[in-house]
mmCIF file of C-alpha atoms in Angstrom:
data_model
loop_
_atom_site.group_PDB
_atom_site.id
_atom_site.type_symbol
_atom_site.label_atom_id
_atom_site.label_comp_id
_atom_site.label_asym_id
_atom_site.label_seq_id
_atom_site.Cartn_x
_atom_site.Cartn_y
_atom_site.Cartn_z
ATOM 1 C CA UNK L 1 6.479 24.111 -61.354
ATOM 2 C CA UNK L 2 7.851 25.820 -58.260
ATOM 3 C CA UNK L 3 4.292 26.241 -56.943
ATOM 4 C CA UNK L 4 3.531 22.565 -57.586
ATOM 5 C CA UNK L 5 6.731 21.576 -55.779
ATOM 6 C CA UNK L 6 5.786 23.670 -52.744
ATOM 7 C CA UNK L 7 2.307 22.121 -52.652
ATOM 8 C CA UNK L 8 3.766 18.613 -52.900
ATOM 9 C CA UNK L 9 6.243 19.334 -50.105
ATOM 10 C CA UNK L 10 3.495 20.753 -47.876
ATOM 11 C CA UNK L 11 1.260 17.715 -48.441
ATOM 12 C CA UNK L 12 4.149 15.375 -47.630
ATOM 13 C CA UNK L 13 4.856 17.150 -44.361
ATOM 14 C CA UNK L 14 1.145 17.148 -43.493
ATOM 15 C CA UNK L 15 0.845 13.408 -44.222
ATOM 16 C CA UNK L 16 3.896 12.681 -42.060
ATOM 17 C CA UNK L 17 2.400 14.657 -39.167
ATOM 18 C CA UNK L 18 -0.915 12.790 -39.450
ATOM 19 C CA UNK L 19 0.827 9.410 -39.486
ATOM 20 C CA UNK L 20 3.016 10.383 -36.520
ATOM 21 C CA UNK L 21 -0.030 11.458 -34.540
ATOM 22 C CA UNK L 22 -1.789 8.197 -35.357
ATOM 23 C CA UNK L 23 1.197 6.183 -34.140
ATOM 24 C CA UNK L 24 1.370 8.191 -30.940
ATOM 25 C CA UNK L 25 -2.343 7.668 -30.373
ATOM 26 C CA UNK L 26 -2.005 3.920 -30.957
ATOM 27 C CA UNK L 27 0.934 3.599 -28.552
ATOM 28 C CA UNK L 28 -1.022 5.337 -25.798
ATOM 29 C CA UNK L 29 -4.207 3.290 -26.161
ATOM 30 C CA UNK L 30 -3.213 0.861 -23.394
ATOM 31 C CA UNK L 31 -2.859 3.696 -20.885
ATOM 32 C CA UNK L 32 -5.873 5.767 -21.966
ATOM 33 C CA UNK L 33 -8.105 4.551 -19.144
ATOM 34 C CA UNK L 34 -5.546 5.329 -16.472
ATOM 35 C CA UNK L 35 -4.735 8.738 -17.964
ATOM 36 C CA UNK L 36 -8.430 9.681 -17.901
ATOM 37 C CA UNK L 37 -8.973 8.392 -14.377
ATOM 38 C CA UNK L 38 -11.212 5.530 -15.490
ATOM 39 C CA UNK L 39 -10.455 2.086 -14.081
ATOM 40 C CA UNK L 40 -8.977 -0.346 -16.556
ATOM 41 C CA UNK L 41 -10.805 -3.574 -17.318
ATOM 42 C CA UNK L 42 -9.137 -6.977 -16.971
ATOM 43 C CA UNK L 43 -8.906 -7.145 -20.758
ATOM 44 C CA UNK L 44 -7.134 -3.779 -20.920
ATOM 45 C CA UNK L 45 -4.692 -4.805 -18.171
ATOM 46 C CA UNK L 46 -3.890 -8.107 -19.882
ATOM 47 C CA UNK L 47 -3.607 -6.469 -23.297
ATOM 48 C CA UNK L 48 -1.142 -3.911 -21.949
ATOM 49 C CA UNK L 49 0.955 -6.693 -20.419
ATOM 50 C CA UNK L 50 1.252 -4.753 -17.156
ATOM 51 C CA UNK L 51 -0.676 -4.182 -13.943
ATOM 52 C CA UNK L 52 0.135 -1.121 -11.826
ATOM 53 C CA UNK L 53 0.063 -1.632 -8.066
ATOM 54 C CA UNK L 54 0.482 1.078 -5.448
ATOM 55 C CA UNK L 55 2.672 0.046 -2.498
ATOM 56 C CA UNK L 56 4.722 1.668 0.232
ATOM 57 C CA UNK L 57 8.394 2.182 -0.504
ATOM 58 C CA UNK L 58 9.468 2.829 3.095
ATOM 59 C CA UNK L 59 7.399 0.518 5.303
ATOM 60 C CA UNK L 60 9.599 -2.485 5.956
ATOM 61 C CA UNK L 61 8.794 -5.404 6.025
ATOM 62 C CA UNK L 62 5.482 -4.835 4.220
ATOM 63 C CA UNK L 63 6.450 -2.616 1.320
ATOM 64 C CA UNK L 64 9.897 -1.145 0.808
ATOM 65 C CA UNK L 65 12.719 -0.677 -1.681
ATOM 66 C CA UNK L 66 15.855 -2.721 -0.951
ATOM 67 C CA UNK L 67 19.503 -1.813 -1.502
ATOM 68 C CA UNK L 68 19.240 -2.970 -5.128
ATOM 69 C CA UNK L 69 16.295 -0.714 -5.865
ATOM 70 C CA UNK L 70 13.793 -3.594 -5.926
ATOM 71 C CA UNK L 71 10.432 -3.629 -4.169
ATOM 72 C CA UNK L 72 10.161 -6.176 -1.366
ATOM 73 C CA UNK L 73 7.846 -7.109 1.491
ATOM 74 C CA UNK L 74 4.654 -8.907 2.458
ATOM 75 C CA UNK L 75 2.449 -6.761 0.195
ATOM 76 C CA UNK L 76 4.890 -7.014 -2.704
ATOM 77 C CA UNK L 77 5.095 -10.817 -2.409
ATOM 78 C CA UNK L 78 1.314 -10.880 -2.882
ATOM 79 C CA UNK L 79 1.487 -8.311 -5.676
ATOM 80 C CA UNK L 80 3.970 -10.468 -7.572
ATOM 81 C CA UNK L 81 1.549 -13.389 -7.332
ATOM 82 C CA UNK L 82 -1.336 -11.286 -8.632
ATOM 83 C CA UNK L 83 0.829 -10.441 -11.642
ATOM 84 C CA UNK L 84 1.408 -14.150 -12.266
ATOM 85 C CA UNK L 85 -2.294 -14.904 -11.972
ATOM 86 C CA UNK L 86 -3.042 -12.148 -14.498
ATOM 87 C CA UNK L 87 -0.213 -13.264 -16.774
ATOM 88 C CA UNK L 88 1.351 -9.777 -16.834
ATOM 89 C CA UNK L 89 4.314 -7.883 -15.409
ATOM 90 C CA UNK L 90 3.884 -5.764 -12.306
ATOM 91 C CA UNK L 91 4.768 -2.094 -12.168
ATOM 92 C CA UNK L 92 4.991 -0.868 -8.579
ATOM 93 C CA UNK L 93 4.126 2.741 -7.849
ATOM 94 C CA UNK L 94 5.214 4.270 -4.512
ATOM 95 C CA UNK L 95 2.409 5.852 -2.472
ATOM 96 C CA UNK L 96 2.149 7.395 0.968
ATOM 97 C CA UNK L 97 -0.663 6.734 3.429
ATOM 98 C CA UNK L 98 -2.610 9.911 2.696
ATOM 99 C CA UNK L 99 -2.564 9.439 -1.098
ATOM 100 C CA UNK L 100 -3.635 5.802 -1.386
ATOM 101 C CA UNK L 101 -7.284 6.412 -2.210
ATOM 102 C CA UNK L 102 -6.480 9.283 -4.585
ATOM 103 C CA UNK L 103 -4.199 7.045 -6.664
ATOM 104 C CA UNK L 104 -7.197 4.799 -7.328
ATOM 105 C CA UNK L 105 -9.710 7.598 -7.829
ATOM 106 C CA UNK L 106 -7.466 9.251 -10.426
ATOM 107 C CA UNK L 107 -6.656 5.946 -12.135
ATOM 108 C CA UNK L 108 -2.909 6.205 -11.521
ATOM 109 C CA UNK L 109 -2.852 2.591 -10.350
ATOM 110 C CA UNK L 110 -5.058 -0.461 -10.829
ATOM 111 C CA UNK L 111 -4.680 -1.858 -7.316
ATOM 112 C CA UNK L 112 -3.518 -0.621 -3.927
ATOM 113 C CA UNK L 113 -1.584 -3.069 -1.723
ATOM 114 C CA UNK L 114 -0.202 -0.635 0.819
ATOM 115 C CA UNK L 115 -1.226 -1.992 4.219
ATOM 116 C CA UNK L 116 -4.663 -0.488 3.531
ATOM 117 C CA UNK L 117 -6.852 -0.955 6.607
ATOM 118 C CA UNK L 118 -10.543 -1.369 5.784
ATOM 119 C CA UNK L 119 -12.719 1.401 7.248
ATOM 120 C CA UNK L 120 -16.230 2.653 6.480
ATOM 121 C CA UNK L 121 -14.863 6.059 5.501
ATOM 122 C CA UNK L 122 -12.380 4.610 3.022
ATOM 123 C CA UNK L 123 -15.009 2.249 1.608
ATOM 124 C CA UNK L 124 -16.886 5.345 0.426
ATOM 125 C CA UNK L 125 -13.923 6.213 -1.819
ATOM 126 C CA UNK L 126 -12.647 2.796 -2.951
ATOM 127 C CA UNK L 127 -13.813 -0.808 -3.151
ATOM 128 C CA UNK L 128 -12.037 -3.301 -0.918
ATOM 129 C CA UNK L 129 -11.504 -6.932 -1.829
ATOM 130 C CA UNK L 130 -11.261 -9.752 0.730
ATOM 131 C CA UNK L 131 -8.718 -9.283 3.546
ATOM 132 C CA UNK L 132 -5.298 -10.925 3.621
ATOM 133 C CA UNK L 133 -4.102 -9.608 6.981
ATOM 134 C CA UNK L 134 -5.362 -8.397 10.369
ATOM 135 C CA UNK L 135 -3.976 -5.654 12.557
ATOM 136 C CA UNK L 136 -4.541 -3.219 15.427
ATOM 137 C CA UNK L 137 -2.639 -0.124 16.534
ATOM 138 C CA UNK L 138 0.605 -0.132 18.490
ATOM 139 C CA UNK L 139 2.796 2.535 20.072
ATOM 140 C CA UNK L 140 6.608 2.443 20.019
ATOM 141 C CA UNK L 141 8.822 4.645 22.189
ATOM 142 C CA UNK L 142 12.331 4.788 23.684
ATOM 143 C CA UNK L 143 12.888 2.101 26.354
ATOM 144 C CA UNK L 144 14.260 4.674 28.793
ATOM 145 C CA UNK L 145 10.941 6.568 28.645
ATOM 146 C CA UNK L 146 8.636 3.728 27.631
ATOM 147 C CA UNK L 147 4.994 4.529 26.962
ATOM 148 C CA UNK L 148 2.823 1.652 28.216
ATOM 149 C CA UNK L 149 -0.500 3.474 28.637
ATOM 150 C CA UNK L 150 -2.240 6.085 26.522
ATOM 151 C CA UNK L 151 -2.588 8.366 29.549
ATOM 152 C CA UNK L 152 1.202 8.731 29.592
ATOM 153 C CA UNK L 153 0.983 10.579 26.268
ATOM 154 C CA UNK L 154 -0.820 13.555 27.788
ATOM 155 C CA UNK L 155 1.442 16.576 27.611
ATOM 156 C CA UNK L 156 3.751 14.753 25.169
ATOM 157 C CA UNK L 157 4.066 14.566 21.398
ATOM 158 C CA UNK L 158 2.813 11.532 19.489
ATOM 159 C CA UNK L 159 4.101 11.016 15.959
ATOM 160 C CA UNK L 160 1.672 9.676 13.343
ATOM 161 C CA UNK L 161 1.582 9.381 9.563
ATOM 162 C CA UNK L 162 -1.078 11.373 7.741
ATOM 163 C CA UNK L 163 -4.015 9.387 6.414
ATOM 164 C CA UNK L 164 -3.516 6.435 8.769
ATOM 165 C CA UNK L 165 -5.909 4.788 11.193
ATOM 166 C CA UNK L 166 -3.615 5.978 13.995
ATOM 167 C CA UNK L 167 -4.222 9.618 13.054
ATOM 168 C CA UNK L 168 -7.980 9.005 12.902
ATOM 169 C CA UNK L 169 -8.067 7.044 16.172
ATOM 170 C CA UNK L 170 -6.155 9.529 18.283
ATOM 171 C CA UNK L 171 -7.851 12.577 16.746
ATOM 172 C CA UNK L 172 -11.238 11.086 17.596
ATOM 173 C CA UNK L 173 -10.624 9.482 20.994
ATOM 174 C CA UNK L 174 -7.757 11.564 22.412
ATOM 175 C CA UNK L 175 -8.017 15.084 20.933
ATOM 176 C CA UNK L 176 -5.908 16.509 23.776
ATOM 177 C CA UNK L 177 -2.827 14.535 22.735
ATOM 178 C CA UNK L 178 -0.576 16.595 20.463
ATOM 179 C CA UNK L 179 -0.009 14.858 17.141
ATOM 180 C CA UNK L 180 3.098 15.455 15.042
ATOM 181 C CA UNK L 181 2.181 14.428 11.500
ATOM 182 C CA UNK L 182 4.307 13.296 8.550
ATOM 183 C CA UNK L 183 3.539 12.181 5.010
ATOM 184 C CA UNK L 184 6.208 9.478 4.836
ATOM 185 C CA UNK L 185 6.845 6.666 7.300
ATOM 186 C CA UNK L 186 10.579 7.188 6.924
ATOM 187 C CA UNK L 187 10.174 10.819 8.038
ATOM 188 C CA UNK L 188 8.034 9.746 11.001
ATOM 189 C CA UNK L 189 10.638 7.282 12.234
ATOM 190 C CA UNK L 190 13.403 9.816 11.700
ATOM 191 C CA UNK L 191 11.447 12.219 13.917
ATOM 192 C CA UNK L 192 11.220 9.576 16.645
ATOM 193 C CA UNK L 193 14.934 8.842 16.422
ATOM 194 C CA UNK L 194 15.965 12.480 16.761
ATOM 195 C CA UNK L 195 13.521 13.278 19.553
ATOM 196 C CA UNK L 196 10.944 15.414 17.764
ATOM 197 C CA UNK L 197 8.280 13.221 19.345
ATOM 198 C CA UNK L 198 7.969 11.007 22.404
ATOM 199 C CA UNK L 199 6.368 8.032 20.672
ATOM 200 C CA UNK L 200 5.078 6.851 17.300
ATOM 201 C CA UNK L 201 1.807 5.042 16.571
ATOM 202 C CA UNK L 202 0.828 2.997 13.541
ATOM 203 C CA UNK L 203 -0.048 -0.656 12.877
ATOM 204 C CA UNK L 204 1.250 -2.859 15.696
ATOM 205 C CA UNK L 205 2.786 -5.278 13.187
ATOM 206 C CA UNK L 206 4.863 -2.488 11.697
ATOM 207 C CA UNK L 207 6.110 -0.855 14.914
ATOM 208 C CA UNK L 208 7.045 -4.298 16.262
ATOM 209 C CA UNK L 209 9.178 -4.988 13.193
ATOM 210 C CA UNK L 210 10.823 -1.567 13.457
ATOM 211 C CA UNK L 211 11.597 -1.902 17.171
ATOM 212 C CA UNK L 212 13.276 -5.259 16.594
ATOM 213 C CA UNK L 213 15.715 -3.583 14.194
ATOM 214 C CA UNK L 214 16.277 -0.463 16.288
ATOM 215 C CA UNK L 215 17.852 -1.058 19.684
ATOM 216 C CA UNK L 216 16.703 1.186 22.478
ATOM 217 C CA UNK L 217 13.060 1.205 21.346
ATOM 218 C CA UNK L 218 10.146 -0.976 22.384
ATOM 219 C CA UNK L 219 6.447 -1.375 21.658
ATOM 220 C CA UNK L 220 4.977 -0.530 25.059
ATOM 221 C CA UNK L 221 1.362 -0.581 23.815
ATOM 222 C CA UNK L 222 0.969 -3.702 21.679
ATOM 223 C CA UNK L 223 -2.734 -3.524 20.856
ATOM 224 C CA UNK L 224 -4.948 -0.457 20.799
ATOM 225 C CA UNK L 225 -8.429 -0.073 19.359
ATOM 226 C CA UNK L 226 -10.288 -2.778 17.478
ATOM 227 C CA UNK L 227 -8.645 -5.575 15.520
ATOM 228 C CA UNK L 228 -9.138 -4.579 11.889
ATOM 229 C CA UNK L 229 -8.404 -6.084 8.490
ATOM 230 C CA UNK L 230 -6.116 -5.085 5.647
ATOM 231 C CA UNK L 231 -7.251 -5.713 2.091
ATOM 232 C CA UNK L 232 -6.487 -4.894 -1.540
ATOM 233 C CA UNK L 233 -8.394 -1.914 -2.911
ATOM 234 C CA UNK L 234 -9.553 -1.035 -6.423
ATOM 235 C CA UNK L 235 -11.290 1.956 -7.932
ATOM 236 C CA UNK L 236 -14.899 2.396 -6.823
ATOM 237 C CA UNK L 237 -17.194 0.379 -9.088
ATOM 238 C CA UNK L 238 -14.464 -1.805 -10.602
ATOM 239 C CA UNK L 239 -16.379 -5.011 -9.870
ATOM 240 C CA UNK L 240 -14.515 -7.063 -12.471
ATOM 241 C CA UNK L 241 -11.048 -6.530 -10.996
ATOM 242 C CA UNK L 242 -12.350 -6.828 -7.433
ATOM 243 C CA UNK L 243 -13.997 -10.143 -8.289
ATOM 244 C CA UNK L 244 -10.773 -11.417 -9.836
ATOM 245 C CA UNK L 245 -8.791 -10.506 -6.715
ATOM 246 C CA UNK L 246 -11.375 -12.158 -4.455
ATOM 247 C CA UNK L 247 -11.271 -15.381 -6.461
ATOM 248 C CA UNK L 248 -7.475 -15.310 -6.364
ATOM 249 C CA UNK L 249 -7.410 -14.806 -2.583
ATOM 250 C CA UNK L 250 -9.791 -17.744 -2.094
ATOM 251 C CA UNK L 251 -7.695 -19.911 -4.397
ATOM 252 C CA UNK L 252 -4.438 -18.949 -2.679
ATOM 253 C CA UNK L 253 -6.011 -19.650 0.700
ATOM 254 C CA UNK L 254 -6.304 -23.314 -0.217
ATOM 255 C CA UNK L 255 -2.554 -23.300 -0.861
ATOM 256 C CA UNK L 256 -1.722 -21.606 2.469
ATOM 257 C CA UNK L 257 -0.144 -18.857 0.370
ATOM 258 C CA UNK L 258 -0.130 -16.084 2.964
ATOM 259 C CA UNK L 259 1.578 -18.277 5.543
ATOM 260 C CA UNK L 260 4.308 -18.816 2.948
ATOM 261 C CA UNK L 261 4.357 -15.059 2.411
ATOM 262 C CA UNK L 262 4.801 -14.600 6.174
ATOM 263 C CA UNK L 263 7.677 -17.105 6.272
ATOM 264 C CA UNK L 264 9.467 -15.389 3.390
ATOM 265 C CA UNK L 265 9.008 -11.734 4.311
ATOM 266 C CA UNK L 266 7.988 -11.313 7.959
ATOM 267 C CA UNK L 267 9.502 -14.192 9.902
ATOM 268 C CA UNK L 268 13.113 -13.098 9.183
ATOM 269 C CA UNK L 269 12.228 -9.836 10.955
ATOM 270 C CA UNK L 270 9.882 -11.018 13.712
ATOM 271 C CA UNK L 271 11.550 -14.291 14.617
ATOM 272 C CA UNK L 272 9.521 -15.704 17.520
ATOM 273 C CA UNK L 273 8.061 -12.313 18.467
ATOM 274 C CA UNK L 274 4.927 -12.837 16.362
ATOM 275 C CA UNK L 275 2.969 -15.892 15.284
ATOM 276 C CA UNK L 276 1.652 -16.048 11.704
ATOM 277 C CA UNK L 277 -1.936 -16.694 12.783
ATOM 278 C CA UNK L 278 -1.863 -13.395 14.698
ATOM 279 C CA UNK L 279 -1.300 -11.562 11.415
ATOM 280 C CA UNK L 280 -2.175 -13.746 8.427
ATOM 281 C CA UNK L 281 -5.647 -14.141 6.926
ATOM 282 C CA UNK L 282 -6.082 -17.067 4.528
ATOM 283 C CA UNK L 283 -8.810 -17.266 1.904
ATOM 284 C CA UNK L 284 -10.328 -13.957 3.024
ATOM 285 C CA UNK L 285 -11.736 -15.578 6.180
ATOM 286 C CA UNK L 286 -10.845 -13.928 9.484
ATOM 287 C CA UNK L 287 -10.647 -16.457 12.299
ATOM 288 C CA UNK L 288 -11.623 -15.175 15.736
#
C-alpha cells in the first residue's frame, strides 16, 4: 500500500508539472514570434491585443517621456493612431539611434517610429514604409561662439549620436572633424551644455526645437546635406505589416492627419519658427 501511495503521489506531481508547462506555453504563444526574432503577422498582433513600437524616450518633441512617465511627441501621436487602426493597445519600447534596426531584426518590436531617416544602407537591414516627415541636418552651438559654417568646426569637437545620419555624413564628408559620440540624445545634449563639445549635429527639426527651449544656443547651420525623409520601419520581408502601414498613411493623408499631429506636438515648441509644410509629409507624397 505504501508503494502504491508513493506511485500515486509521483504521478500526481508529474501531471501537475505537465499541466503547468502547458499553461505557460499557451500564455507565451502571442509573443513566440517576437521571442524567436521572427516578425509577427497582423493576425498575431491583433490576437495579442498589443503592438510594440520602438520610439525615442529622450528626443523631444518627437519621442520622449513626460513628467508623468507617459510617451509623447510627433512619432508617438502617429503610433497611437496606428494602434487605433489595428484595434489594439500600443506598447512603446525605448530605443537609441544605433539600436533601431537591431530591435526589428531581433523581433523585439513590430514597428520603429524613432525619427528613422530612410537611407540605402538602412534599407538593406529593414523595410521602410511611406514617409511621414522630411528633414535635413542642422548644427546647434552656443550663441557666443556660433558655428555658421562647417569650416568653423575644423580643430573643434562636434557632438553626434551614434547610428545617426549626422555621424555618417560627417565621417564621410569631413573626416578631419573630431566627432564626440554618444548613444543617447540626452547624453549628447548634456555634453554640449557642459562644454565637452563645441557644437552638436542631428536633424535640423530636432536641434531647432532644443535651441528654442535652451537660451544661449542657436542653430547656426539650418540645413546641411540633402533633404531626406523619415518613415516607419518594419522587419525585412514583413510585407503584410508594411502594406498595412502604407494604406494607413495614405488614408490619414486624406484627413490631413500629420498637420494635426504637427499642431498638437510640434507647434507648441516651434511657434512661428517652422512651418508645417517644411516638415510634414501627407499621404506618403513628398512635395518639392
